Amino acid sequence: MQIGIDLGGTKTEAIALASATVVASRRRIPTPPDYAITLDAIAGLVAALESETGRTGTVGIGIPGVVTHATGLVKNANSTWLIGRPLQADLEARLDRPIRVANDANCFTLSEAIDGAGQGFETVFGVILGTGVGGGIAIRQRIHEGPNQIAGEWGHNPLPWMTDEERGAALPCYCGKTGCIETFLSGPGLELDHVRLGGTRRSSPDIVVAAAGGDPFALQTLRRYEDRLARGLAAVINLLDPDAIVLGGGMSNLPNLPGAVSALLSRCVFSDTVLTRVLLNAHGDSSGVRGAAWLWPSE
Ligand SMILES: [Zn+2]
């Protein structure tokens, strides 16, 4: 049995799989913003799944950051109470077994590459479009992490082929740079662009509703978002040339996003035909927890 835990910024989910089938109900609890209580919560979820099934499992955990290979300490986590903590060692001692920890965007990508929208494709680039923008790379159903453990982190590259207007509107990012892809393609980035265009301040779902009702500012906001996402992904294709790109995160639910982006890729991709498929995820917000379970091979 493979137990997967998705340690999110606000909620933590757990699932147990056996032979690719869910054998214990998916559990969801609020993430405690405290390190010691987080360890307790994860140990409690593992104990509950093992008690429900009467089996012991391998444990894989997806986190919003990475455990640095050299030091064993968490870095790049927006759940700041994890930063600098020996999460993996502490949980291994607590659970009395080796565990595997990976970045949550990598878990999403692995899940979609193994039995989701990216199934059957050799190289899959997984994209998270949410309150932040992240990504991961799976090659033959294995995560490619890289020595700095940042492979796929395209959200902190500058928006490619910026217009003069975008250059003028570029905002500082929490990472210390200005004009990052994340500042344009996150949910808050889209909402800000809507105001910049002259629209009223609205949430992303409200902008979608307004666009469906014919609001010209909302329509223009969505077209600009699609155009920027296409440019961002064209740069990924020029570098990685993946067989498939799988879109995830809340913003991936914008209407017809994969189709709209596919149609815009050829302007920037260095090839007269673009064979890369842009697809919507298959497992929705379960992909993170499924991919964490897949960090260990199935029996
Ligand atoms: Zn940044």
Short mmCIF file of C-alpha atoms and ligand atoms in Angstrom, two decimals:
data_model
loop_
_atom_site.label_atom_id
_atom_site.label_comp_id
_atom_site.label_asym_id
_atom_site.label_seq_id
_atom_site.Cartn_x
_atom_site.Cartn_y
_atom_site.Cartn_z
CA MET A 1 0.00 0.00 0.00
CA GLN A 2 1.25 3.48 -0.89
CA ILE A 3 0.25 6.38 1.35
CA GLY A 4 0.40 9.85 -0.20
CA ILE A 5 0.28 13.09 1.80
CA ASP A 6 -0.11 16.51 0.18
CA LEU A 7 1.07 19.08 2.72
CA GLY A 8 -0.47 22.28 1.35
CA GLY A 9 -0.27 25.81 2.66
CA THR A 10 -3.81 25.74 4.05
CA LYS A 11 -4.92 22.09 3.89
CA THR A 12 -3.26 18.69 4.15
CA GLU A 13 -4.69 15.66 2.34
CA ALA A 14 -3.92 11.97 2.55
CA ILE A 15 -4.78 8.95 0.42
CA ALA A 16 -3.82 5.26 0.31
CA LEU A 17 -3.40 3.38 -2.98
CA ALA A 18 -2.83 -0.29 -3.77
CA SER A 19 -2.35 -1.44 -7.37
CA ALA A 20 -3.39 2.08 -8.50
CA THR A 21 -6.71 1.81 -6.66
CA VAL A 22 -7.76 3.99 -3.74
CA VAL A 23 -8.06 1.65 -0.72
CA ALA A 24 -8.75 4.20 2.02
CA SER A 25 -10.93 7.26 1.80
CA ARG A 26 -9.24 10.57 1.01
CA ARG A 27 -8.77 12.59 4.20
CA ARG A 28 -8.41 16.35 4.42
CA ILE A 29 -7.46 18.47 7.45
CA PRO A 30 -6.45 22.14 7.85
CA THR A 31 -2.64 22.51 7.84
CA PRO A 32 -1.49 23.71 11.26
CA PRO A 33 0.89 26.68 10.80
CA ASP A 34 3.33 25.19 13.30
CA TYR A 35 6.13 22.69 12.68
CA ALA A 36 5.64 20.37 15.67
CA ILE A 37 1.88 20.23 15.18
CA THR A 38 2.39 19.53 11.46
CA LEU A 39 4.50 16.46 12.36
CA ASP A 40 1.74 15.29 14.72
CA ALA A 41 -0.91 15.83 12.04
CA ILE A 42 0.99 13.81 9.40
CA ALA A 43 1.67 10.96 11.83
CA GLY A 44 -2.03 11.00 12.75
CA LEU A 45 -3.11 10.74 9.09
CA VAL A 46 -0.76 7.80 8.45
CA ALA A 47 -2.01 6.02 11.59
CA ALA A 48 -5.64 6.59 10.59
CA LEU A 49 -5.14 5.19 7.06
CA GLU A 50 -3.25 2.15 8.36
CA SER A 51 -5.87 1.49 10.99
CA GLU A 52 -8.69 1.81 8.41
CA THR A 53 -7.06 -0.66 6.01
CA GLY A 54 -5.27 -2.94 8.49
CA ARG A 55 -2.11 -2.59 6.33
CA THR A 56 1.17 -0.72 6.58
CA GLY A 57 2.17 1.55 3.72
CA THR A 58 5.07 3.37 2.13
CA VAL A 59 4.81 7.12 2.72
CA GLY A 60 5.39 9.85 0.12
CA ILE A 61 4.86 13.52 0.93
CA GLY A 62 4.42 16.48 -1.40
CA ILE A 63 5.46 19.83 0.07
CA PRO A 64 5.39 23.43 -1.21
CA GLY A 65 9.20 23.49 -1.40
CA VAL A 66 11.98 20.88 -1.40
CA VAL A 67 14.16 19.01 1.09
CA THR A 68 17.68 20.09 0.10
CA HIS A 69 19.80 17.01 -0.69
CA ALA A 70 23.00 18.41 0.88
CA THR A 71 21.55 19.47 4.24
CA GLY A 72 18.26 17.60 4.62
CA LEU A 73 16.55 20.93 5.40
CA VAL A 74 13.45 22.40 3.71
CA LYS A 75 13.96 25.36 1.34
CA ASN A 76 11.77 27.41 -1.04
CA ALA A 77 8.60 26.74 0.97
CA ASN A 78 5.86 29.35 1.09
CA SER A 79 4.71 27.56 4.27
CA THR A 80 7.48 29.40 6.08
CA TRP A 81 7.28 27.35 9.30
CA LEU A 82 8.83 24.44 7.35
CA ILE A 83 11.89 26.39 6.14
CA GLY A 84 15.19 25.21 7.62
CA ARG A 85 13.54 22.20 9.31
CA PRO A 86 14.71 18.55 8.93
CA LEU A 87 11.19 17.46 7.90
CA GLN A 88 12.19 14.18 6.28
CA ALA A 89 14.44 12.99 9.15
CA ASP A 90 11.90 14.00 11.78
CA LEU A 91 9.09 12.14 10.00
CA GLU A 92 11.25 9.06 9.37
CA ALA A 93 11.99 8.89 13.11
CA ARG A 94 8.35 9.47 13.93
CA LEU A 95 6.96 6.91 11.46
CA ASP A 96 9.84 4.43 11.90
CA ARG A 97 10.42 3.92 8.15
CA PRO A 98 12.12 5.68 5.22
CA ILE A 99 9.86 8.26 3.55
CA ARG A 100 10.14 10.20 0.29
CA VAL A 101 9.50 13.94 0.03
CA ALA A 102 9.08 15.90 -3.22
CA ASN A 103 7.93 19.31 -4.39
CA ASP A 104 4.15 19.49 -4.80
CA ALA A 105 4.31 20.59 -8.47
CA ASN A 106 6.52 17.55 -9.13
CA CYS A 107 3.94 15.31 -7.42
CA PHE A 108 1.21 16.81 -9.64
CA THR A 109 3.32 16.15 -12.74
CA LEU A 110 4.13 12.58 -11.71
CA SER A 111 0.46 11.79 -11.07
CA GLU A 112 -0.62 13.16 -14.44
CA ALA A 113 2.28 11.41 -16.23
CA ILE A 114 1.54 8.00 -14.69
CA ASP A 115 -2.23 7.71 -15.04
CA GLY A 116 -3.59 11.16 -15.84
CA ALA A 117 -3.74 13.42 -18.89
CA GLY A 118 -0.03 12.85 -19.61
CA GLN A 119 -0.27 9.07 -19.61
CA GLY A 120 1.49 7.56 -22.64
CA PHE A 121 3.66 10.63 -23.29
CA GLU A 122 7.43 10.31 -22.78
CA THR A 123 8.17 13.85 -21.55
CA VAL A 124 5.51 15.71 -19.58
CA PHE A 125 5.72 19.30 -18.35
CA GLY A 126 3.22 19.83 -15.53
CA VAL A 127 2.08 23.38 -14.86
CA ILE A 128 0.48 24.74 -11.69
CA LEU A 129 -1.47 27.97 -12.25
CA GLY A 130 -2.84 29.01 -8.87
CA THR A 131 -2.01 31.61 -6.26
CA GLY A 132 1.54 30.91 -7.43
CA VAL A 133 2.95 29.50 -10.68
CA GLY A 134 5.11 26.38 -10.59
CA GLY A 135 5.92 23.39 -12.69
CA GLY A 136 7.57 20.01 -12.89
CA ILE A 137 9.13 17.69 -15.45
CA ALA A 138 8.49 13.95 -15.71
CA ILE A 139 10.51 11.87 -18.16
CA ARG A 140 9.31 8.28 -18.70
CA GLN A 141 7.14 8.61 -15.58
CA ARG A 142 10.00 9.72 -13.34
CA ILE A 143 10.53 13.20 -11.90
CA HIS A 144 13.53 15.08 -13.27
CA GLU A 145 14.62 17.19 -10.32
CA GLY A 146 18.11 18.55 -11.16
CA PRO A 147 21.07 19.33 -8.87
CA ASN A 148 19.47 22.56 -7.59
CA GLN A 149 16.13 20.73 -7.27
CA ILE A 150 14.37 23.47 -9.24
CA ALA A 151 13.73 21.81 -12.64
CA GLY A 152 10.45 23.14 -14.02
CA GLU A 153 10.32 26.29 -11.86
CA TRP A 154 9.43 28.47 -14.85
CA GLY A 155 7.26 30.85 -12.75
CA HIS A 156 10.33 32.81 -11.73
CA ASN A 157 11.64 33.41 -15.22
CA PRO A 158 10.68 36.76 -16.74
CA LEU A 159 7.59 36.78 -18.96
CA PRO A 160 9.00 36.08 -22.46
CA TRP A 161 8.56 38.41 -25.48
CA MET A 162 7.28 41.22 -23.24
CA THR A 163 5.51 44.12 -24.89
CA ASP A 164 6.46 47.69 -23.97
CA GLU A 165 3.22 47.91 -22.00
CA GLU A 166 4.07 44.76 -20.03
CA ARG A 167 7.59 46.01 -19.37
CA GLY A 168 6.08 49.19 -17.93
CA ALA A 169 3.59 47.25 -15.82
CA ALA A 170 6.08 44.63 -14.54
CA LEU A 171 5.80 44.22 -10.77
CA PRO A 172 8.27 43.05 -8.15
CA CYS A 173 7.91 39.37 -7.18
CA TYR A 174 8.46 37.93 -3.68
CA CYS A 175 11.53 36.13 -5.09
CA GLY A 176 13.32 39.46 -5.48
CA LYS A 177 13.05 39.78 -9.27
CA THR A 178 10.64 41.90 -11.33
CA GLY A 179 8.26 40.81 -14.08
CA CYS A 180 8.26 37.09 -13.20
CA ILE A 181 5.81 34.88 -15.11
CA GLU A 182 4.11 34.25 -11.75
CA THR A 183 3.25 37.93 -11.33
CA PHE A 184 1.28 37.78 -14.62
CA LEU A 185 -0.15 34.23 -14.63
CA SER A 186 -1.14 33.63 -10.98
CA GLY A 187 -4.75 34.24 -9.92
CA PRO A 188 -3.80 37.54 -8.25
CA GLY A 189 -1.87 38.47 -11.43
CA LEU A 190 -4.97 38.01 -13.60
CA GLU A 191 -7.12 39.99 -11.15
CA LEU A 192 -4.59 42.82 -11.14
CA ASP A 193 -4.43 42.88 -14.95
CA HIS A 194 -8.21 43.23 -15.07
CA VAL A 195 -7.99 46.39 -12.94
CA ARG A 196 -5.05 47.63 -15.03
CA LEU A 197 -7.26 47.39 -18.13
CA GLY A 198 -9.95 49.53 -16.50
CA GLY A 199 -12.18 46.74 -15.12
CA THR A 200 -13.54 46.70 -11.59
CA ARG A 201 -11.73 44.71 -8.87
CA ARG A 202 -13.11 41.15 -9.05
CA SER A 203 -12.06 37.58 -8.21
CA SER A 204 -10.92 35.33 -11.08
CA PRO A 205 -14.18 33.29 -11.07
CA ASP A 206 -16.16 36.56 -11.22
CA ILE A 207 -14.06 37.72 -14.19
CA VAL A 208 -14.94 34.46 -15.98
CA VAL A 209 -18.66 35.03 -15.27
CA ALA A 210 -18.39 38.63 -16.49
CA ALA A 211 -16.64 37.49 -19.69
CA ALA A 212 -19.40 34.95 -20.36
CA GLY A 213 -21.86 37.84 -20.03
CA GLY A 214 -19.95 39.82 -22.67
CA ASP A 215 -18.10 42.29 -20.40
CA PRO A 216 -15.42 43.70 -22.74
CA PHE A 217 -12.82 44.28 -19.99
CA ALA A 218 -13.25 40.73 -18.70
CA LEU A 219 -13.01 39.28 -22.22
CA GLN A 220 -9.85 41.27 -22.89
CA THR A 221 -8.38 40.14 -19.55
CA LEU A 222 -8.85 36.47 -20.50
CA ARG A 223 -7.39 36.99 -24.00
CA ARG A 224 -4.31 38.67 -22.52
CA TYR A 225 -3.93 35.82 -20.01
CA GLU A 226 -4.06 33.19 -22.80
CA ASP A 227 -1.54 35.14 -24.86
CA ARG A 228 0.91 35.40 -21.95
CA LEU A 229 0.51 31.74 -21.01
CA ALA A 230 1.19 30.77 -24.64
CA ARG A 231 4.39 32.84 -24.65
CA GLY A 232 5.48 31.35 -21.32
CA LEU A 233 4.90 27.81 -22.58
CA ALA A 234 6.50 28.49 -25.97
CA ALA A 235 9.74 29.27 -24.13
CA VAL A 236 9.41 25.96 -22.26
CA ILE A 237 8.85 24.10 -25.55
CA ASN A 238 11.92 25.74 -27.13
CA LEU A 239 14.02 24.48 -24.20
CA LEU A 240 12.50 21.12 -23.21
CA ASP A 241 10.32 20.15 -26.20
CA PRO A 242 7.92 18.07 -24.08
CA ASP A 243 5.43 15.67 -25.68
CA ALA A 244 2.66 17.00 -23.45
CA ILE A 245 1.99 19.98 -21.20
CA VAL A 246 -0.62 19.34 -18.50
CA LEU A 247 -2.31 22.37 -16.94
CA GLY A 248 -3.32 22.30 -13.27
CA GLY A 249 -4.18 24.65 -10.42
CA GLY A 250 -7.29 26.81 -10.09
CA MET A 251 -6.55 28.98 -13.13
CA SER A 252 -6.41 25.92 -15.41
CA ASN A 253 -10.23 25.94 -15.19
CA LEU A 254 -10.49 29.15 -17.25
CA PRO A 255 -12.80 28.33 -20.17
CA ASN A 256 -11.12 26.44 -23.05
CA LEU A 257 -7.64 27.35 -21.80
CA PRO A 258 -5.75 24.39 -23.41
CA GLY A 259 -7.35 25.02 -26.81
CA ALA A 260 -6.83 28.76 -26.74
CA VAL A 261 -3.18 28.38 -25.73
CA SER A 262 -2.47 25.65 -28.31
CA ALA A 263 -3.69 27.94 -31.07
CA LEU A 264 -1.25 30.68 -30.02
CA LEU A 265 1.93 28.62 -29.58
CA SER A 266 3.18 28.66 -33.16
CA ARG A 267 3.94 32.39 -33.07
CA CYS A 268 6.81 31.83 -30.63
CA VAL A 269 7.86 28.17 -30.96
CA PHE A 270 10.93 27.66 -33.14
CA SER A 271 9.24 25.15 -35.44
CA ASP A 272 6.76 25.53 -38.31
CA THR A 273 4.52 22.88 -36.73
CA VAL A 274 3.93 22.42 -32.99
CA LEU A 275 3.22 18.80 -32.04
CA THR A 276 3.30 19.35 -28.25
CA ARG A 277 -0.15 18.66 -26.80
CA VAL A 278 -1.54 21.11 -24.22
CA LEU A 279 -4.00 19.26 -21.97
CA LEU A 280 -6.18 19.84 -18.94
CA ASN A 281 -5.28 17.68 -15.92
CA ALA A 282 -7.29 14.48 -15.34
CA HIS A 283 -7.20 14.26 -11.53
CA GLY A 284 -7.97 17.84 -10.51
CA ASP A 285 -6.87 18.71 -6.99
CA SER A 286 -6.32 14.99 -6.21
CA SER A 287 -3.21 14.94 -8.38
CA GLY A 288 -0.94 16.25 -5.62
CA VAL A 289 -1.84 13.53 -3.15
CA ARG A 290 -1.84 10.78 -5.82
CA GLY A 291 1.60 11.86 -7.04
CA ALA A 292 2.93 11.82 -3.46
CA ALA A 293 1.75 8.20 -3.16
CA TRP A 294 3.49 7.40 -6.49
CA LEU A 295 6.85 8.54 -5.07
CA TRP A 296 7.18 4.85 -4.10
CA PRO A 297 6.63 2.18 -6.76
CA SER A 298 3.45 0.13 -6.53
CA GLU A 299 3.85 -3.44 -5.38
ZN ZN B 1 9.65 35.60 -8.96
#
